[in-house]
Amino acid sequence: MNTSARTPLRELKMVDIVKRFPGVLANDGVNFDVRAGEVHALLGENGAGKSTLMRQLYGLYKPDSGQIIIDGQPRVFQSPADAIHAGVGMIHQHFMLVSSLTVAENVALGLASTRGPRLDLDRVAERIRGLAERYGLKVDPSAVVWQLSVGEQQRVEILKALYRGASLLVLDEPTAVLTPQEAQELFVTLRQMADDGHALIFISHKLHEVLALSHRVTVLRDGRLVGTYPTAEMTRADLARLMVGREVLLQYDRPPAQPGETRLQIDGLWAIGDRGVDAVRDFSLTVRAGEVVGLAGVSGNGQRELAEVLTGLRQPSRGKVTLNGRDVTHASPAERIAAGQCAIPEERMRTGVIKDFSVLENAILCDHSHRPFSRNTVLNFGEIAAHTRRLIADYAVKTPTAETPIKNLSGGNIQKLILARELCRKPTVIIAAQPTRGVDIGASEYIHHRLLEQRAAGTATLLISEDLDEIRALSDRIAVIFEGRLMGVVDAATATAESLGLMMAGTRQTE
Amino acid sequence: MSELFTLPVLLGILYSGIRLATPYLYAAIGETFAQRSGVYNLGVEGIMLMGAYTAFYVASISGDLWLGLGAAAGVGAMLGLLMAFVSVTLRAEQGISGIGLHLFGLGLSTLLFKTTLGGVTSISGFQPVRIPFLADIPLLGDALFNHNLLVYVAFLLVPVANWVINDTTLGLKIRAVGQNPAAADSLGVSVGKIRYLTVTVGGVFAGIAGASLSIALINLFQENMTNGQGFIAVALVYFGGWRPWGVLGGAMLFSLVNALQLWIQVAGIELESDIAVMLPYLLTIVALAVAVRRAQQPAALSKPFERGEA
């Protein structure tokens, strides 16, 4: 089977697409089209229906009604195999790679071999090199995927689609995991592909990327089409307004920081990661009262392990952590909480909440064992309910009732509840890991305001984020981590995206 | 002790070890396929019992050993399909449904045995086939090359399974489905089909494993005659790191220790027989605790797949 010999598609239309899930109208009569040679951006907040729409295009869901038309022919995709056969390729946000297999094996998976039942990985590798050459997608076909950087893994995903002769590529938030420089390299590749006659759909909520890369942009909101516009006629503010449905502040007004005494001090910290190798290496940083220190870095460079050490979930192998003057290097999570630290965990569904518990139960996860929430081990549900109602009201958490299982809430509302639970203890130190990942702009804005309120109140905040825009909007100082090492700390006011990007790619700060 | 470690005795232990390893190899290689695709079939023991009974019954009434073997393979396939239906289509908890399958096989084989045969009888099973020239090798020839056909096939299965898993497009699909079914699905690989295939093949091999006991090695059937061998086979898959050659190593180690303890008993050496019988099992537990490298475990093992779940 020679997959690349197929006629490339010229135009794909999705007409009046309706898709319902229990309790949610995810796509409500959406129209969308893309042509060969263009980059068409699909813009919308989390939950706006972008991914649902694209999953139907890729055969993962079937539309309840509406049509997919390729070059004038209506098509029905029962499964991804049908979509692939029609020339559609998808680069998922969470990579669809088998990490224990090599690059060539991942590319060859599911395809017929030129040697019948036997694998022909040498020939596959040869073709991969050809494609990689043409589109600037450098990667070693014999490397095992888990050893590759995130940027390289993304290249493998693109190669997988190209190898299958995809003429339409859907990229789901492809820059979320890249450094600014890697994102620029990706854009060069994508432009080259569009010039070669590929049709590209670029899903994003990063406005500057949409403006920099796309020819047209379609905005979705709450499952409905807002409109399709030529990108050249739009500004950042226009797009933000269309996406959110109201005017959005893209920057925060912050009074200058007035840092006080040192609250959190990390000295020469080492920690071993899940793979048994050092994930945090000789890392030192201080966070003072009344300041936000941002820790920037590309995903997987030791941020997660550092956050786990700081919250007592992982034991450091060397070094020292001091919290409000106390040595907490080997302290348990409970001891750290008692010492005035709170944490907003990176994976909220795994370590932030118990997803099958109600909002109410999640609201007292840390404090259930003392008064007023319980007395002699018996829970006082009157007090707990009253407390939860206060949190829900104070933090504008949208939930049907306090008894609703928390997994039924949107990501933004779950995050607001976690924030409410943690901040109501009046912490002196906050460890916030990816506090707005997967959260819509409205809720992000709200969470950012709350964190800045804490800063004004004199709390010391360590903000760990892979979103450079977030880091720059909130931080007073920015630290950069690469392969577990501190690359430098710069003043947020003078840091440029270029200098941060270089540090994120492993260049030490030069001063 | 001296009378135990003479050359003829050691060769005898090797000969018995190879024989004893046969059912483990069939069952564990079959289970390796299932587990590499992400399905944990704890019901191997039940399928082995049904295979042992079916082979014995069909062979004794028809007088045709091959027909008995085929029937055991067929029953194994059907029970494998049942396990696949429960764990892939119905997405049941695999450990629990495996225990159910074991009890089902144990009960049904006992019931059928009592109603059709009644008491213990024996048959003349597959006879040893001396391989010319190879069996004439001094010392080792007889221990290695004077076995019945099912023994040879069991050992040939190891390189074949290794080749299928590592060097074929089918094997690539099996490995991918067991590691990251969502990724395989997104490339148009049918996770369900692959898992049905591997679990059914695993069932066929488990059925043959049972047949190898009742019509090739022991040549009789009795209630619960597998006596935990199916569970040991599942443990051998872990021990072997989900690789056929590793499974072979585990099966041989276990069987040689088993053969050794049988010789100890035969030789009348002062060792409580219950303790001797425990030896191979103790060894299994120790070896499992020491040898299993979790990193090699298929990441999606025992997790049902549902499209669209993140």
Short mmCIF file of N, CA, C and O in Angstrom, two decimals, chain A residues 171-215:
data_model
loop_
_atom_site.label_atom_id
_atom_site.label_comp_id
_atom_site.label_asym_id
_atom_site.label_seq_id
_atom_site.Cartn_x
_atom_site.Cartn_y
_atom_site.Cartn_z
N LEU A 171 -3.78 20.18 14.30
CA LEU A 171 -2.82 20.29 15.39
C LEU A 171 -3.51 20.85 16.62
O LEU A 171 -3.96 21.99 16.61
N ASP A 172 -3.62 20.01 17.66
CA ASP A 172 -4.37 20.41 18.86
C ASP A 172 -3.41 21.05 19.87
O ASP A 172 -2.63 20.35 20.50
N GLU A 173 -3.46 22.35 19.98
CA GLU A 173 -2.60 23.12 20.89
C GLU A 173 -1.15 22.64 20.84
O GLU A 173 -0.57 22.25 21.86
N PRO A 174 -0.55 22.71 19.67
CA PRO A 174 0.78 22.09 19.52
C PRO A 174 1.89 22.83 20.27
O PRO A 174 2.93 22.25 20.53
N THR A 175 1.71 24.10 20.59
CA THR A 175 2.81 24.85 21.21
C THR A 175 2.78 24.80 22.72
O THR A 175 3.68 25.32 23.37
N ALA A 176 1.74 24.15 23.28
CA ALA A 176 1.58 24.17 24.74
C ALA A 176 2.81 23.60 25.45
O ALA A 176 3.10 23.99 26.57
N VAL A 177 3.53 22.71 24.79
CA VAL A 177 4.64 22.03 25.46
C VAL A 177 6.00 22.50 24.96
O VAL A 177 7.02 21.90 25.29
N LEU A 178 6.04 23.55 24.15
CA LEU A 178 7.30 23.92 23.52
C LEU A 178 7.87 25.21 24.11
O LEU A 178 7.15 26.05 24.64
N THR A 179 9.21 25.37 23.97
CA THR A 179 9.81 26.67 24.28
C THR A 179 9.44 27.63 23.15
O THR A 179 9.06 27.19 22.06
N PRO A 180 9.55 28.93 23.40
CA PRO A 180 9.24 29.88 22.33
C PRO A 180 10.05 29.59 21.06
O PRO A 180 9.52 29.66 19.95
N GLN A 181 11.33 29.22 21.23
CA GLN A 181 12.15 28.94 20.04
C GLN A 181 11.65 27.69 19.32
O GLN A 181 11.58 27.68 18.09
N GLU A 182 11.30 26.66 20.09
CA GLU A 182 10.78 25.44 19.45
C GLU A 182 9.47 25.75 18.72
O GLU A 182 9.21 25.22 17.64
N ALA A 183 8.66 26.62 19.33
CA ALA A 183 7.40 27.00 18.67
C ALA A 183 7.70 27.69 17.35
O ALA A 183 7.03 27.43 16.34
N GLN A 184 8.73 28.55 17.34
CA GLN A 184 9.09 29.23 16.09
C GLN A 184 9.52 28.21 15.04
O GLN A 184 9.14 28.32 13.87
N GLU A 185 10.31 27.22 15.44
CA GLU A 185 10.73 26.18 14.50
C GLU A 185 9.53 25.42 13.96
O GLU A 185 9.44 25.12 12.77
N LEU A 186 8.58 25.14 14.86
CA LEU A 186 7.37 24.43 14.43
C LEU A 186 6.62 25.27 13.40
O LEU A 186 6.14 24.74 12.39
N PHE A 187 6.55 26.58 13.64
CA PHE A 187 5.82 27.44 12.70
C PHE A 187 6.47 27.41 11.33
O PHE A 187 5.79 27.42 10.30
N VAL A 188 7.81 27.37 11.29
CA VAL A 188 8.52 27.29 10.01
C VAL A 188 8.10 26.01 9.28
O VAL A 188 7.76 26.02 8.09
N THR A 189 8.07 24.89 10.03
CA THR A 189 7.65 23.62 9.45
C THR A 189 6.22 23.70 8.92
O THR A 189 5.92 23.26 7.80
N LEU A 190 5.34 24.29 9.73
CA LEU A 190 3.92 24.34 9.34
C LEU A 190 3.73 25.22 8.10
O LEU A 190 2.95 24.89 7.21
N ARG A 191 4.46 26.33 8.04
CA ARG A 191 4.35 27.19 6.85
C ARG A 191 4.84 26.45 5.61
O ARG A 191 4.22 26.52 4.54
N GLN A 192 5.92 25.71 5.77
CA GLN A 192 6.46 24.92 4.65
C GLN A 192 5.41 23.91 4.19
O GLN A 192 5.20 23.71 2.99
N MET A 193 4.72 23.30 5.14
CA MET A 193 3.71 22.31 4.78
C MET A 193 2.54 22.96 4.06
O MET A 193 2.01 22.41 3.09
N ALA A 194 2.12 24.14 4.51
CA ALA A 194 1.02 24.84 3.85
C ALA A 194 1.44 25.23 2.44
O ALA A 194 0.67 25.07 1.48
N ASP A 195 2.68 25.72 2.29
CA ASP A 195 3.17 26.09 0.96
C ASP A 195 3.20 24.89 0.03
O ASP A 195 3.04 25.01 -1.18
N ASP A 196 3.42 23.70 0.60
CA ASP A 196 3.43 22.47 -0.20
C ASP A 196 2.03 21.98 -0.54
O ASP A 196 1.88 20.91 -1.12
N GLY A 197 1.00 22.71 -0.11
CA GLY A 197 -0.35 22.34 -0.47
C GLY A 197 -1.10 21.55 0.57
O GLY A 197 -2.19 21.04 0.32
N HIS A 198 -0.54 21.42 1.78
CA HIS A 198 -1.29 20.79 2.86
C HIS A 198 -2.31 21.78 3.42
O HIS A 198 -2.10 22.98 3.37
N ALA A 199 -3.41 21.25 3.92
CA ALA A 199 -4.36 22.06 4.67
C ALA A 199 -4.09 21.83 6.15
O ALA A 199 -3.90 20.69 6.57
N LEU A 200 -4.03 22.91 6.93
CA LEU A 200 -3.70 22.78 8.34
C LEU A 200 -4.76 23.43 9.22
O LEU A 200 -5.19 24.55 8.93
N ILE A 201 -5.17 22.71 10.24
CA ILE A 201 -6.07 23.28 11.23
C ILE A 201 -5.28 23.42 12.53
O ILE A 201 -4.72 22.45 13.03
N PHE A 202 -5.21 24.65 13.04
CA PHE A 202 -4.36 24.96 14.18
C PHE A 202 -5.26 25.34 15.36
O PHE A 202 -5.87 26.41 15.36
N ILE A 203 -5.38 24.43 16.33
CA ILE A 203 -6.24 24.71 17.48
C ILE A 203 -5.41 25.40 18.55
O ILE A 203 -4.31 24.93 18.87
N SER A 204 -5.90 26.49 19.09
CA SER A 204 -5.10 27.21 20.07
C SER A 204 -5.98 28.13 20.89
O SER A 204 -7.09 28.46 20.50
N HIS A 205 -5.48 28.51 22.07
CA HIS A 205 -6.09 29.66 22.71
C HIS A 205 -5.06 30.75 22.96
O HIS A 205 -5.29 31.68 23.71
N LYS A 206 -3.89 30.59 22.29
CA LYS A 206 -2.87 31.63 22.41
C LYS A 206 -3.03 32.60 21.24
O LYS A 206 -2.75 32.26 20.09
N LEU A 207 -3.47 33.79 21.56
CA LEU A 207 -3.88 34.73 20.52
C LEU A 207 -2.72 35.14 19.62
O LEU A 207 -2.86 35.23 18.41
N HIS A 208 -1.54 35.38 20.23
CA HIS A 208 -0.44 35.87 19.39
C HIS A 208 0.01 34.82 18.39
O HIS A 208 0.44 35.15 17.28
N GLU A 209 -0.14 33.54 18.75
CA GLU A 209 0.23 32.49 17.81
C GLU A 209 -0.75 32.41 16.66
O GLU A 209 -0.37 32.23 15.50
N VAL A 210 -2.02 32.53 16.99
CA VAL A 210 -3.05 32.52 15.95
C VAL A 210 -2.78 33.66 14.97
O VAL A 210 -2.82 33.48 13.74
N LEU A 211 -2.46 34.84 15.52
CA LEU A 211 -2.22 36.01 14.66
C LEU A 211 -0.96 35.81 13.81
O LEU A 211 -0.90 36.22 12.67
N ALA A 212 0.05 35.16 14.39
CA ALA A 212 1.32 35.02 13.68
C ALA A 212 1.26 33.96 12.59
O ALA A 212 1.95 34.08 11.58
N LEU A 213 0.44 32.94 12.76
CA LEU A 213 0.55 31.78 11.88
C LEU A 213 -0.59 31.62 10.87
O LEU A 213 -0.36 31.19 9.75
N SER A 214 -1.82 31.99 11.26
CA SER A 214 -2.96 31.52 10.46
C SER A 214 -3.34 32.50 9.35
O SER A 214 -3.04 33.69 9.40
N HIS A 215 -4.01 31.94 8.35
CA HIS A 215 -4.60 32.77 7.29
C HIS A 215 -6.02 33.16 7.65
O HIS A 215 -6.45 34.27 7.41
#
